[in-house]
Amino acid sequence: MCNSLAHAEDSKNDAKNGSKMKIDLSTKIAGVKLETCVFNASGPADVTLEELEVIGKSKSSAVTMKSCTLEPRVGNPEPRYADLEYGSINSMGLPNLGYKAYIKFARVLKKKFKKPVIASISGMTLEDNVIMFKAFNNSAVDIIEFNPGSPNTIGKPIIGYDFEEMDRLLDAVSKVCKKPFGVKLPAYFDLVHFEQIAGVIKKYPVKFVTCINSIGNGLAINPYTEKPLIKPKGGLGGIGGGYTKYTTLANVRRFYELFEDKIQVIGVGGVYTGIDAFELILAGASAVQIGTAYLQKGPYIFEQVQNELGDFMANKGYKKLSDFRGQLKPL
Ligand code: DHB
């Protein structure tokens, strides 16, 4: 029997015998150690300090804060979020308390929960982004996720699809940022686009990409009222949750290959179970964020996904993420 098979047999026996194999779900993102690879996505229920404290108290291995802008924003008119059968639609319009609030919150959260805090910066202009990156240099945040393109800001394009603008933005923020930072990307659907955006990102000291943002501009309709489910933009909004999982997997996989593991990939989109997380890691993700499922299931989702992931790994004889991360087998 080859070594890895023997290893798998051992762990099956361990499981049968009830002796619990020690599973290590830890990871490092941008050099920052996370107790587990599962934490919250920027977006859902992470605007106020009260909301962020709920995430802090949960088993989420980091606290990711809402994407912030220079000035506070109330966001788009309500209703602006709706649950769907297998996911969600939203057009929140970046409601947030302004970046200064998140600099304060980061200090409180770090002190109280002793886990990494991730800021998400989503400026309306290049200049706004530069101001915020500079300000976060002197903050308690461990990592910055640059989110240059909300799909929901009325009158603004999804910047991740404009490669020249992405180049200009990354150039500007790279010059001022002293924290480890990564970029949240929209979903790409065309193989050439993966190569083009990867080429831009490789020019800069980007430590990770987070794939994917909600898929822009879907439409959900109530057939009884004959109206859309959300109000902004005639009902158009970003699609999240289960509908996005296969696009997430493809984006994670393609960027894992293109970056040859030199720039990390965080997977987000459609994670409800430990097996969803396992698949993203198998495709190459170094960590997994939970967005829609957190809103729908509540804070226990982090523990549930971690437990299920650990059990699934134990059954396969995997003790740590590096035993299988990126190792998708050819058919
Ligand atoms: C919003 C939505 C996003 O998908 C995003 O990346 C940032 C902000 C929003 O509508 O608030």
Coordinates of C-alpha atoms and ligand atoms in Angstrom, one line a residue:
M1 CA 0.0 0.0 0.0
C2 CA 1.4 3.4 -0.9
N3 CA 2.1 5.8 1.9
S4 CA -0.8 8.1 1.5
L5 CA -3.3 5.2 1.2
A6 CA -1.9 3.7 4.4
H7 CA -2.2 7.1 6.0
A8 CA -5.9 7.4 4.9
E9 CA -6.6 3.9 6.3
D10 CA -5.0 4.8 9.6
S11 CA -7.2 7.8 9.9
K12 CA -10.3 5.9 9.0
N13 CA -9.4 3.4 11.7
D14 CA -8.9 6.4 14.1
A15 CA -12.4 7.6 13.2
K16 CA -13.9 4.1 13.7
N17 CA -12.1 3.7 17.0
G18 CA -13.5 7.0 18.1
S19 CA -10.0 8.4 18.7
K20 CA -10.2 11.9 17.4
M21 CA -7.5 12.9 15.0
K22 CA -6.1 16.4 15.6
I23 CA -7.0 18.5 12.5
D24 CA -5.3 21.7 12.0
L25 CA -7.5 24.2 10.1
S26 CA -5.1 27.1 10.6
T27 CA -3.8 29.2 7.7
K28 CA -1.8 32.3 7.0
I29 CA -3.1 35.2 4.9
A30 CA -0.6 37.8 3.8
G31 CA 1.8 36.5 6.6
V32 CA -0.9 36.9 9.3
K33 CA -1.8 33.7 11.2
L34 CA -5.5 32.7 11.4
E35 CA -6.6 30.0 13.9
T36 CA -8.8 28.6 11.2
C37 CA -9.3 29.3 7.5
V38 CA -13.0 30.3 7.9
F39 CA -14.1 33.8 8.5
N40 CA -16.7 36.4 7.6
A41 CA -16.8 38.1 4.2
S42 CA -17.0 41.9 4.1
G43 CA -20.6 43.0 3.5
P44 CA -23.2 41.2 5.6
A45 CA -24.0 42.6 9.1
D46 CA -20.6 44.2 9.6
V47 CA -21.3 48.0 9.6
T48 CA -21.7 48.9 13.2
L49 CA -19.5 48.1 16.2
E50 CA -22.3 46.0 17.7
E51 CA -22.5 43.9 14.5
L52 CA -18.7 43.5 14.4
E53 CA -18.7 42.4 18.0
V54 CA -21.1 39.5 17.1
I55 CA -18.5 38.4 14.6
G56 CA -15.7 38.9 17.1
K57 CA -17.5 36.6 19.6
S58 CA -18.2 33.9 17.0
K59 CA -15.7 31.4 15.8
S60 CA -15.0 33.5 12.7
S61 CA -11.1 33.4 12.7
A62 CA -10.9 37.1 11.8
V63 CA -13.2 40.1 11.8
T64 CA -13.7 41.6 8.4
M65 CA -15.4 45.0 8.4
K66 CA -17.8 46.6 5.9
S67 CA -16.3 48.3 2.9
C68 CA -15.7 51.9 3.8
T69 CA -15.7 55.2 2.1
L70 CA -14.3 58.6 3.0
E71 CA -17.6 59.9 4.2
P72 CA -20.4 58.0 5.9
R73 CA -23.1 56.7 3.5
V74 CA -26.7 55.7 4.1
G75 CA -26.7 53.5 1.0
N76 CA -29.5 52.8 -1.4
P77 CA -33.3 52.9 -0.7
E78 CA -34.9 49.9 1.0
P79 CA -35.8 47.1 0.4
R80 CA -32.2 46.5 -0.7
Y81 CA -31.6 42.9 0.3
A82 CA -33.7 39.8 -0.2
D83 CA -33.1 36.1 0.5
L84 CA -33.6 33.8 -2.4
E85 CA -34.2 30.1 -2.5
Y86 CA -30.4 29.3 -2.9
G87 CA -28.8 32.6 -2.1
S88 CA -29.4 36.3 -2.0
I89 CA -29.7 39.5 -4.0
N90 CA -28.6 42.9 -2.7
S91 CA -28.1 46.4 -3.7
M92 CA -27.0 48.0 -0.4
G93 CA -25.1 50.9 -2.0
L94 CA -22.2 50.8 0.4
P95 CA -23.9 52.0 3.6
N96 CA -21.1 52.5 6.1
L97 CA -20.0 54.8 8.9
G98 CA -17.0 56.3 7.0
Y99 CA -13.4 55.1 7.4
K100 CA -12.6 56.9 10.6
A101 CA -15.2 54.8 12.4
Y102 CA -13.5 51.6 11.2
I103 CA -10.1 52.8 12.3
K104 CA -11.6 53.2 15.8
F105 CA -13.5 49.9 15.7
A106 CA -10.3 48.0 14.7
R107 CA -8.6 49.1 17.9
V108 CA -11.6 48.0 20.1
L109 CA -12.1 44.7 18.2
K110 CA -8.4 43.7 18.4
K111 CA -8.2 44.4 22.1
K112 CA -11.5 42.6 22.9
F113 CA -11.2 39.5 20.6
K114 CA -7.5 39.1 20.0
K115 CA -8.0 38.0 16.4
P116 CA -7.0 39.6 13.2
V117 CA -9.1 42.5 11.9
I118 CA -9.5 43.1 8.2
A119 CA -10.4 46.5 6.8
S120 CA -12.2 46.8 3.5
I121 CA -11.5 50.0 1.5
S122 CA -13.9 51.0 -1.2
G123 CA -13.2 54.6 -2.1
M124 CA -15.3 56.4 -4.7
T125 CA -12.2 57.9 -6.3
L126 CA -8.5 57.2 -6.6
E127 CA -7.8 60.1 -4.2
D128 CA -10.3 58.8 -1.6
N129 CA -8.6 55.4 -1.7
V130 CA -5.1 56.9 -1.2
I131 CA -6.3 59.0 1.8
M132 CA -7.9 55.9 3.4
F133 CA -4.9 53.6 2.7
K134 CA -2.6 56.2 4.3
A135 CA -4.9 56.5 7.3
F136 CA -5.2 52.7 7.9
N137 CA -1.3 52.5 8.0
N138 CA -1.6 53.9 11.5
S139 CA -4.4 51.6 12.6
A140 CA -4.8 48.3 14.4
V141 CA -5.9 46.5 11.3
D142 CA -3.8 43.5 10.3
I143 CA -4.8 43.2 6.7
I144 CA -6.5 45.4 4.1
E145 CA -8.8 44.1 1.5
F146 CA -9.1 46.6 -1.3
N147 CA -12.6 46.5 -2.8
P148 CA -12.4 48.8 -5.8
G149 CA -15.8 47.8 -7.3
S150 CA -19.1 47.5 -5.6
P151 CA -21.6 46.3 -8.2
N152 CA -24.3 48.4 -6.6
T153 CA -23.1 52.0 -6.4
I154 CA -25.5 53.9 -8.7
G155 CA -23.7 55.6 -11.5
K156 CA -20.4 53.7 -10.9
P157 CA -19.0 50.9 -13.1
I158 CA -17.7 47.6 -11.7
I159 CA -14.1 48.7 -11.7
G160 CA -12.7 45.2 -11.7
Y161 CA -13.8 45.0 -15.3
D162 CA -11.8 48.1 -16.3
F163 CA -8.2 46.8 -16.4
E164 CA -6.6 50.2 -17.0
E165 CA -8.4 51.7 -14.1
M166 CA -7.4 48.8 -11.9
D167 CA -3.8 49.4 -12.9
R168 CA -4.1 53.1 -12.1
L169 CA -5.7 52.3 -8.7
L170 CA -3.3 49.5 -7.7
D171 CA -0.3 51.7 -8.7
A172 CA -1.6 54.5 -6.5
V173 CA -2.5 52.5 -3.4
S174 CA 0.6 50.3 -3.6
K175 CA 2.7 53.4 -3.3
V176 CA 1.2 54.5 0.1
C177 CA 0.1 51.2 1.7
K178 CA 2.3 49.9 4.5
K179 CA 0.0 47.1 5.6
P180 CA -0.3 43.8 3.8
F181 CA -3.1 44.1 1.3
G182 CA -5.1 42.2 -1.2
V183 CA -7.8 42.9 -3.8
K184 CA -11.5 41.7 -3.8
L185 CA -12.3 40.9 -7.4
P186 CA -15.6 40.6 -9.3
A187 CA -16.3 37.3 -11.0
Y188 CA -14.7 36.9 -14.4
F189 CA -16.3 34.7 -17.0
D190 CA -13.9 35.0 -20.0
L191 CA -10.6 33.1 -19.9
V192 CA -8.7 36.0 -21.4
H193 CA -9.9 38.3 -18.7
F194 CA -8.4 36.1 -16.0
E195 CA -5.0 36.5 -17.7
Q196 CA -5.4 40.2 -18.3
I197 CA -6.3 41.1 -14.7
A198 CA -3.7 38.7 -13.3
G199 CA -1.1 40.5 -15.4
V200 CA -2.1 43.8 -13.8
I201 CA -2.2 42.4 -10.3
K202 CA 1.3 40.8 -10.6
K203 CA 2.9 44.2 -11.2
Y204 CA 2.1 45.2 -7.6
P205 CA 2.8 44.0 -4.1
V206 CA -0.7 42.4 -3.8
K207 CA -0.6 39.6 -1.3
F208 CA -3.9 38.0 -2.1
V209 CA -7.1 38.2 -4.2
T210 CA -10.5 37.5 -2.8
C211 CA -12.8 35.8 -5.3
I212 CA -15.6 36.6 -5.8
N213 CA -17.7 39.7 -5.1
S214 CA -21.4 39.1 -5.6
I215 CA -22.2 38.6 -9.2
G216 CA -23.4 42.0 -10.5
N217 CA -26.8 43.0 -11.6
G218 CA -29.1 40.0 -11.4
L219 CA -32.8 40.5 -11.2
A220 CA -35.2 38.7 -8.8
I221 CA -38.9 39.0 -9.3
N222 CA -42.0 38.3 -7.2
P223 CA -44.4 36.8 -9.8
Y224 CA -47.4 37.4 -7.5
T225 CA -46.9 41.1 -7.1
E226 CA -45.2 41.4 -10.5
K227 CA -42.5 43.5 -8.8
P228 CA -38.8 43.2 -8.3
L229 CA -37.7 42.0 -4.8
I230 CA -35.4 45.0 -4.2
K231 CA -36.0 48.6 -4.9
P232 CA -32.7 50.2 -6.2
K233 CA -31.8 50.1 -9.9
G234 CA -35.1 48.8 -11.0
G235 CA -34.5 45.7 -9.0
L236 CA -31.0 44.9 -10.2
G237 CA -28.5 43.7 -7.6
G238 CA -25.6 41.5 -6.7
I239 CA -26.3 37.8 -6.5
G240 CA -24.7 35.9 -3.6
G241 CA -24.9 32.5 -1.9
G242 CA -25.4 29.2 -3.6
Y243 CA -25.9 30.5 -7.1
T244 CA -22.3 31.7 -7.1
K245 CA -20.5 28.6 -5.9
Y246 CA -19.4 27.2 -9.3
T247 CA -18.3 30.6 -10.5
T248 CA -16.4 31.1 -7.3
L249 CA -14.7 27.7 -7.7
A250 CA -13.6 28.5 -11.3
N251 CA -12.3 31.9 -10.3
V252 CA -10.3 30.5 -7.3
R253 CA -8.9 27.8 -9.5
R254 CA -7.9 30.0 -12.4
F255 CA -6.2 32.6 -10.2
Y256 CA -4.5 29.8 -8.1
E257 CA -3.0 28.6 -11.4
L258 CA -2.1 32.0 -12.8
F259 CA -0.5 33.2 -9.6
E260 CA 1.4 29.9 -9.1
D261 CA 0.6 30.3 -5.4
K262 CA 2.8 33.4 -5.1
I263 CA -0.3 35.5 -4.6
Q264 CA -2.8 33.8 -2.4
V265 CA -6.5 33.3 -3.2
I266 CA -9.3 33.7 -0.7
G267 CA -12.5 32.0 -1.8
V268 CA -15.9 33.5 -1.1
G269 CA -19.3 32.7 -2.7
G270 CA -21.7 29.9 -1.9
V271 CA -20.1 28.4 1.2
Y272 CA -22.8 26.9 3.5
T273 CA -21.1 23.7 4.5
G274 CA -17.6 22.3 5.3
I275 CA -17.7 20.4 2.0
D276 CA -18.2 23.7 0.2
A277 CA -15.1 25.0 2.0
F278 CA -13.2 21.9 1.2
E279 CA -13.9 22.2 -2.5
L280 CA -12.7 25.8 -2.5
I281 CA -9.5 24.8 -0.7
L282 CA -9.0 21.9 -3.1
A283 CA -9.3 24.4 -6.0
G284 CA -6.5 26.5 -4.4
A285 CA -8.0 28.8 -1.7
S286 CA -5.9 29.6 1.3
A287 CA -8.9 30.7 3.3
V288 CA -12.7 30.8 2.9
Q289 CA -15.1 33.7 3.7
I290 CA -18.7 33.3 4.4
G291 CA -21.2 36.0 3.4
T292 CA -24.8 35.2 2.5
A293 CA -24.8 32.1 4.7
Y294 CA -23.8 34.2 7.7
L295 CA -26.8 36.4 7.2
Q296 CA -29.1 33.5 6.7
K297 CA -27.9 31.1 9.4
G298 CA -26.3 33.4 12.0
P299 CA -22.9 33.3 13.7
Y300 CA -23.0 29.6 14.4
I301 CA -22.2 29.0 10.7
F302 CA -18.5 29.6 11.3
E303 CA -18.3 26.8 13.8
Q304 CA -20.5 24.6 11.8
V305 CA -18.4 25.0 8.6
Q306 CA -15.2 24.5 10.6
N307 CA -16.5 21.3 12.3
E308 CA -17.7 19.9 9.0
L309 CA -14.5 20.7 7.2
G310 CA -12.5 19.1 10.0
D311 CA -14.6 15.9 9.9
F312 CA -14.4 15.7 6.1
M313 CA -10.6 16.1 6.2
A314 CA -10.3 13.5 9.0
N315 CA -12.3 11.0 7.0
K316 CA -9.9 11.5 4.1
G317 CA -6.8 11.3 6.3
Y318 CA -5.9 15.0 5.8
K319 CA -4.5 16.7 8.9
K320 CA -3.9 20.2 7.6
L321 CA -4.8 22.3 4.6
S322 CA -1.5 21.9 2.9
D323 CA -2.3 18.1 2.6
F324 CA -4.8 18.9 -0.2
R325 CA -4.9 22.6 -1.0
G326 CA -4.8 23.2 -4.7
Q327 CA -4.5 19.5 -5.4
L328 CA -7.6 19.2 -7.6
K329 CA -7.0 16.0 -9.6
P330 CA -7.4 15.7 -13.4
L331 CA -10.2 13.6 -14.7
Ligands
DHB1 C1 -21.7 46.6 -1.7 C2 -21.8 45.5 -2.4 C3 -20.7 44.8 -2.8 O1 -20.8 43.7 -3.5 C4 -19.5 45.3 -2.5 O2 -18.4 44.7 -2.9 C5 -19.3 46.5 -1.7 C6 -20.5 47.1 -1.3 C7 -22.9 47.4 -1.3 O3 -23.9 47.4 -2.1 O4 -22.9 47.9 -0.1

